[in-house]
Short mmCIF file of N, CA, C and O in Angstrom, two decimals:
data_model
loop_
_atom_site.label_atom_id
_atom_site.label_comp_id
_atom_site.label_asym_id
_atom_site.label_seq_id
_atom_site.Cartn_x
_atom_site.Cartn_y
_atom_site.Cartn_z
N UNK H 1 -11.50 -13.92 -44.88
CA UNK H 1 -12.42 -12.82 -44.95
C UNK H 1 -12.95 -12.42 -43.59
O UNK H 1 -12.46 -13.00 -42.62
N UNK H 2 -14.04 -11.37 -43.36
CA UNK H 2 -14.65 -11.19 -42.52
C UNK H 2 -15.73 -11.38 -42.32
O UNK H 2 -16.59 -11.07 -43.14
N UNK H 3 -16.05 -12.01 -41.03
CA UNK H 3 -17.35 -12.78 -40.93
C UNK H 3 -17.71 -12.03 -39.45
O UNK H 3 -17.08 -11.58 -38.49
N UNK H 4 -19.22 -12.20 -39.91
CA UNK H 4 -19.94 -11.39 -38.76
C UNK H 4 -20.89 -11.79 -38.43
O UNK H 4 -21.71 -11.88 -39.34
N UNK H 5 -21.37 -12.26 -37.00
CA UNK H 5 -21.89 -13.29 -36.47
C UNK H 5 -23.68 -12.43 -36.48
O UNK H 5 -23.94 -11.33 -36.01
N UNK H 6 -24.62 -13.36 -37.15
CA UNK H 6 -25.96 -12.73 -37.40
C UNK H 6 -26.83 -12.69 -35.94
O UNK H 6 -27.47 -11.79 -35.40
N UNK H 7 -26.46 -14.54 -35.44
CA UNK H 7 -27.35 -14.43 -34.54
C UNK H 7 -26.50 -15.16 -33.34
O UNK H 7 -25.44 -15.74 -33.55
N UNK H 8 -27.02 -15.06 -32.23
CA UNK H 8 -25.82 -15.88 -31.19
C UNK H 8 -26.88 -16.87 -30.30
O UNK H 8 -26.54 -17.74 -29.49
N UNK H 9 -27.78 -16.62 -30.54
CA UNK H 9 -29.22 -17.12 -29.92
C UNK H 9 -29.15 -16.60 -27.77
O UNK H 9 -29.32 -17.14 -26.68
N UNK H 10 -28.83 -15.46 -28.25
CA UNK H 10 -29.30 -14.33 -27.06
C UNK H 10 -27.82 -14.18 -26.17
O UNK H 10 -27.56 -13.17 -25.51
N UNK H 11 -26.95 -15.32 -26.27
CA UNK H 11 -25.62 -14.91 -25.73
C UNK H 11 -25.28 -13.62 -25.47
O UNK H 11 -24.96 -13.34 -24.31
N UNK H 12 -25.30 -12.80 -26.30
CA UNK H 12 -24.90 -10.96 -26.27
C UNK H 12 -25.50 -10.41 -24.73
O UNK H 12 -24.94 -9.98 -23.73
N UNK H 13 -27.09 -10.67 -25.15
CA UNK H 13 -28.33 -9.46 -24.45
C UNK H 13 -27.67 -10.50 -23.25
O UNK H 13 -26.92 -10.03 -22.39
N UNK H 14 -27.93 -11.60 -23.26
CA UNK H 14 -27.80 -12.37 -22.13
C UNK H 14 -26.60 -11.75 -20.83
O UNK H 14 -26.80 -11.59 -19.62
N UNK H 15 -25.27 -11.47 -21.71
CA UNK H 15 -23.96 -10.86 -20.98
C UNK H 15 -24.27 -9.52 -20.31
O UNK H 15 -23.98 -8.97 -19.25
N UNK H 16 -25.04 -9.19 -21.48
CA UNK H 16 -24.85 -7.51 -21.07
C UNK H 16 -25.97 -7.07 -19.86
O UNK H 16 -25.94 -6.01 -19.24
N UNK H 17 -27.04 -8.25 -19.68
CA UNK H 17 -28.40 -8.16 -19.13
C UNK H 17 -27.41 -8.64 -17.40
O UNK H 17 -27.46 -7.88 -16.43
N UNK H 18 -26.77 -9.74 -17.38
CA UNK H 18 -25.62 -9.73 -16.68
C UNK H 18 -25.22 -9.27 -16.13
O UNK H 18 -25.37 -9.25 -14.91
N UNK H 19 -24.15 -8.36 -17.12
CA UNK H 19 -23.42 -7.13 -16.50
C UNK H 19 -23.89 -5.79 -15.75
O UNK H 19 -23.40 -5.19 -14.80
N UNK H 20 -25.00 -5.57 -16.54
CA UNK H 20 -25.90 -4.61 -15.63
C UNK H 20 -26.66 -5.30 -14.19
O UNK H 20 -26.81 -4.53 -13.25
N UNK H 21 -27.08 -6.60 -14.06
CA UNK H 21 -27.57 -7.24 -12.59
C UNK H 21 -26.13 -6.73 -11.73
O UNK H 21 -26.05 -6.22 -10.61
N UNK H 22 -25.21 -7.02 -12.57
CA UNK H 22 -24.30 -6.82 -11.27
C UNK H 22 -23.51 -5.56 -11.06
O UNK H 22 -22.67 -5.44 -10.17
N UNK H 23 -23.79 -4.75 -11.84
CA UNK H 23 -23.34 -2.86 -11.74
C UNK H 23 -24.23 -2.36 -10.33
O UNK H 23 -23.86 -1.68 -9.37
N UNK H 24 -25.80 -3.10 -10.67
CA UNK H 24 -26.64 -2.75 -10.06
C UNK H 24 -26.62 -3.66 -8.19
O UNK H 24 -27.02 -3.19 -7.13
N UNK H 25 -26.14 -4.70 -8.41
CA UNK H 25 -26.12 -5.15 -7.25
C UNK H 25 -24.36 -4.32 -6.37
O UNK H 25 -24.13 -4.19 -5.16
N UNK H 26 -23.39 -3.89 -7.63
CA UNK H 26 -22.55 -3.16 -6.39
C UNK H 26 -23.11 -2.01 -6.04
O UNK H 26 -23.38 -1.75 -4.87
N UNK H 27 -23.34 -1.20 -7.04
CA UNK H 27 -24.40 -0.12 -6.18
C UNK H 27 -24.42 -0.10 -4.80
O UNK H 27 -23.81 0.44 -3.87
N UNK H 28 -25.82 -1.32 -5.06
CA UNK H 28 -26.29 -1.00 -3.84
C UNK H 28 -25.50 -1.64 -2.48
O UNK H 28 -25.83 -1.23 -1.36
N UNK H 29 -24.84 -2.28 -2.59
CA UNK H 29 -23.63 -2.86 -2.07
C UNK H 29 -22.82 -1.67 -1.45
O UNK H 29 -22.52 -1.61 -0.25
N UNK H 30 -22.40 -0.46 -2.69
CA UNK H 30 -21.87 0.67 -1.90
C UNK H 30 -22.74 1.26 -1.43
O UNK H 30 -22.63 0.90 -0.26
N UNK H 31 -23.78 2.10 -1.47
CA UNK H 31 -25.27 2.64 -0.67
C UNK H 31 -25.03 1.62 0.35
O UNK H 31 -23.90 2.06 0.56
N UNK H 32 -25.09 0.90 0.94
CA UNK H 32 -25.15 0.12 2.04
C UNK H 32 -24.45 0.67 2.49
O UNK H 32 -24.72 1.71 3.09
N UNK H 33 -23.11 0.11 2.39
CA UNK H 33 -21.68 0.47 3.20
C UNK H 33 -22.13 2.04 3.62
O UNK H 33 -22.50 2.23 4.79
N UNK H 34 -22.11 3.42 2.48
CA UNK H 34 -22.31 4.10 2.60
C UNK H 34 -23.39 4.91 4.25
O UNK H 34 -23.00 5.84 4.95
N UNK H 35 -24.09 4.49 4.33
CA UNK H 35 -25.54 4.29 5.36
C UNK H 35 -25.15 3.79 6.49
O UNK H 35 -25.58 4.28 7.53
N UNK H 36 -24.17 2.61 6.51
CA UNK H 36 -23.54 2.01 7.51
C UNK H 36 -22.74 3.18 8.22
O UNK H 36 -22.99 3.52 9.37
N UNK H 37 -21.79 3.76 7.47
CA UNK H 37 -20.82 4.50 7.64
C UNK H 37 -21.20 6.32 8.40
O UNK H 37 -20.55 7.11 9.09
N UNK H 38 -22.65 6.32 7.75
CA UNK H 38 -23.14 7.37 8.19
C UNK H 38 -24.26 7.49 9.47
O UNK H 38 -24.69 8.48 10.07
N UNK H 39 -24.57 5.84 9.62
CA UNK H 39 -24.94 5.85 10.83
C UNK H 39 -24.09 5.61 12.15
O UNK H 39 -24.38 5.76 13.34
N UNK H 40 -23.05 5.21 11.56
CA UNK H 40 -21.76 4.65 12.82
C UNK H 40 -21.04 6.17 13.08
O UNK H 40 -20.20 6.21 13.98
N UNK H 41 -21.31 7.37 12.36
CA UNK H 41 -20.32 8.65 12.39
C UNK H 41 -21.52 8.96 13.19
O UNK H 41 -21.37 8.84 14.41
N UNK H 42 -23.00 9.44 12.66
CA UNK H 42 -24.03 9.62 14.12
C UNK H 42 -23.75 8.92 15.52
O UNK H 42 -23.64 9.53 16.58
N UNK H 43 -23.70 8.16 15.44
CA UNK H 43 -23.62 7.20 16.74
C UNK H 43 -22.28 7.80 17.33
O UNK H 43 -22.34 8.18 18.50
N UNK H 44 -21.11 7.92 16.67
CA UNK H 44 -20.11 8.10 17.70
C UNK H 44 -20.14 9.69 18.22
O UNK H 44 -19.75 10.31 19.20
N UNK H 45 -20.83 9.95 16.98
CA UNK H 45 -20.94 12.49 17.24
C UNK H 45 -21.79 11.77 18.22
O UNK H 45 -20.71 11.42 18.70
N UNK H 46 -22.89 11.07 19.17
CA UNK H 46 -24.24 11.37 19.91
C UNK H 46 -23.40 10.73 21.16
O UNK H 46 -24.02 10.65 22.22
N UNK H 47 -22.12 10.30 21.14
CA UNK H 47 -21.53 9.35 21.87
C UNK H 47 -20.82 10.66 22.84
O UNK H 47 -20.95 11.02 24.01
N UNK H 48 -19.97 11.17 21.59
CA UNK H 48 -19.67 12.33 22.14
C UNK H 48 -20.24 13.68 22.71
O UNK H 48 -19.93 14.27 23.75
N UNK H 49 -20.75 13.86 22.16
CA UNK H 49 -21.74 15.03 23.00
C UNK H 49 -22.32 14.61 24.24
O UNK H 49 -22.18 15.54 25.02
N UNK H 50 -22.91 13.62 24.80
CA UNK H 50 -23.12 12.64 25.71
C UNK H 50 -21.82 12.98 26.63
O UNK H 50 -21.71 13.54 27.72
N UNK H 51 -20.98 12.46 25.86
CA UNK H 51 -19.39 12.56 26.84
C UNK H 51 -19.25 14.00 27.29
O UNK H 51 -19.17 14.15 28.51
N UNK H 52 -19.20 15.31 26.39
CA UNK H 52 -19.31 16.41 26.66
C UNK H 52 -19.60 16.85 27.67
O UNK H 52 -19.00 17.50 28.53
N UNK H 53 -21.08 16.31 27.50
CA UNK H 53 -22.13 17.10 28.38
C UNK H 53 -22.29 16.43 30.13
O UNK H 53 -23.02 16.88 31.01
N UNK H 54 -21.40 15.30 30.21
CA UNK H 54 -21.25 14.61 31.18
C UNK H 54 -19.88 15.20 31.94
O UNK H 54 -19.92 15.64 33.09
N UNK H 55 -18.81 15.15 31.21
CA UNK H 55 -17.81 16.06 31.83
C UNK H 55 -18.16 17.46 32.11
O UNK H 55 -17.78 17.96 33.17
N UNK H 56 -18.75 18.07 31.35
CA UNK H 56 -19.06 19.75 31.79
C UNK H 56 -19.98 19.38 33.43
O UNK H 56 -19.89 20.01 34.48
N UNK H 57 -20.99 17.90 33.07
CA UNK H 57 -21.62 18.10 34.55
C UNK H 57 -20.76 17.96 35.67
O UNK H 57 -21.08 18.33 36.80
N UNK H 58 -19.63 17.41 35.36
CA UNK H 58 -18.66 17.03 36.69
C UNK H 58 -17.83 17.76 36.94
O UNK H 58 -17.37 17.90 38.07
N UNK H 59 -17.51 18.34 36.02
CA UNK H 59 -16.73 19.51 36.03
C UNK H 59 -17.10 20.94 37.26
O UNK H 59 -16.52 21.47 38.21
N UNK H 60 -18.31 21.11 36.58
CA UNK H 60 -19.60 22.02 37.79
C UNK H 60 -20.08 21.58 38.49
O UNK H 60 -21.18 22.10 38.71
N UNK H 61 -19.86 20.86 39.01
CA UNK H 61 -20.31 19.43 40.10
C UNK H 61 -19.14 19.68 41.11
O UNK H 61 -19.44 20.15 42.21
N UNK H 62 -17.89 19.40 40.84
CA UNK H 62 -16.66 19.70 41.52
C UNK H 62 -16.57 21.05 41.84
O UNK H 62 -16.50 21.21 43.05
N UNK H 63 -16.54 22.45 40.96
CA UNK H 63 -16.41 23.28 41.67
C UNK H 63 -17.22 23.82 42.65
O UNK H 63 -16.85 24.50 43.61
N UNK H 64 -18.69 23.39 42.26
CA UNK H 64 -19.61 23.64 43.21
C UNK H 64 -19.02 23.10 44.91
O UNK H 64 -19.23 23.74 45.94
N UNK H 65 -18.23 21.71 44.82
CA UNK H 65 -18.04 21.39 45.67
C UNK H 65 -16.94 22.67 46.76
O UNK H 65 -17.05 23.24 47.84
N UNK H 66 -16.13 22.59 45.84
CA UNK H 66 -15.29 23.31 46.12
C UNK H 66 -15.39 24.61 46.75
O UNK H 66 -14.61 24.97 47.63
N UNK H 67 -16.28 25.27 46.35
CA UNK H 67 -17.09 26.35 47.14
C UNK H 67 -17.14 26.36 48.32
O UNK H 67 -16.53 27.05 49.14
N UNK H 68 -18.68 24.77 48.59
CA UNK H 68 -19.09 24.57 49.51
C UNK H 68 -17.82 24.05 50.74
O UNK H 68 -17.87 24.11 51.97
N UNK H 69 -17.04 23.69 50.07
CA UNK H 69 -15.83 23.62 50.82
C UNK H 69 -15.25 24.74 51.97
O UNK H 69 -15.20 24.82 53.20
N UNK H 70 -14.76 25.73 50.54
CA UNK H 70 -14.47 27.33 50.95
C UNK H 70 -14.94 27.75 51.85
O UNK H 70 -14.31 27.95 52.89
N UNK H 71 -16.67 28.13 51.65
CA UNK H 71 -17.11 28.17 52.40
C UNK H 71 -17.95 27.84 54.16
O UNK H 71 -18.61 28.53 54.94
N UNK H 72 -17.54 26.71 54.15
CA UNK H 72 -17.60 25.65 55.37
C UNK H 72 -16.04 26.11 55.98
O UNK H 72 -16.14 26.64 57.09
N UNK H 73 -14.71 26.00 55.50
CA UNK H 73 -14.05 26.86 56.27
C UNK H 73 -13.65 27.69 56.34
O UNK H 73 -12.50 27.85 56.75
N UNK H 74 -14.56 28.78 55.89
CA UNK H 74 -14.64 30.26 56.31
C UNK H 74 -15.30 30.28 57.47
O UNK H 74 -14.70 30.63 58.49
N UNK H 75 -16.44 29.97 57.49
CA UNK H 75 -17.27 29.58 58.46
C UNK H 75 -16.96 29.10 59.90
O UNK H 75 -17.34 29.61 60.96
N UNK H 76 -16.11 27.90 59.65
CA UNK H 76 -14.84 27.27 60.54
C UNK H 76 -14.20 28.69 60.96
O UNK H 76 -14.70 29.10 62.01
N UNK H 77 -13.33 29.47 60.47
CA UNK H 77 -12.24 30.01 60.68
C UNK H 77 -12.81 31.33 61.25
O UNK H 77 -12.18 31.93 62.13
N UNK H 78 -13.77 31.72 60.86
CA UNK H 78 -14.53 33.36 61.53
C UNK H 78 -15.27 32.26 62.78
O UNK H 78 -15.97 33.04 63.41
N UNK H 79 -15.41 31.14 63.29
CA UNK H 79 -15.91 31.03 64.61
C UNK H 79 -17.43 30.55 64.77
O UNK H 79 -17.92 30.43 65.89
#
């Protein structure tokens, strides 16, 4: 026949009380990672712009030189 279990003395709630601690602990497990991932993508965009803005200075740094170059032998060359 079929038999159907009345009481289990909390076994059930116990599993399922369980299963939800640990739905809830990957969660936040992914939220972590997540946060990790979005502070390491800030960090490398602030890394770069940094880099950017350091080559554009050398960049205009050099031609400035270059000018002053030009101009020193023009200067030279008219006497």
């Amino acid at each position: 026949g079929i038999e159907q279990l009345v009481y289990d003395g909390g076994a059930r709630s116990a599993a399922v009380a369980g299963a939800r601690a640990r739905q809830r602990i990957a969660d936040l497990g992914a939220r972590e990672a997540e946060q990790a991932l979005a502070r390491q993508a800030t960090e490398i965009y602030g890394r770069l712009l940094a880099t950017q803005a350091a080559r554009a200075a050398a960049a205009a740094a050099l031609d400035a030189g270059r000018e002053d170059q030009a101009r020193a032998e023009r200067r030279r060359d008219a006497g």
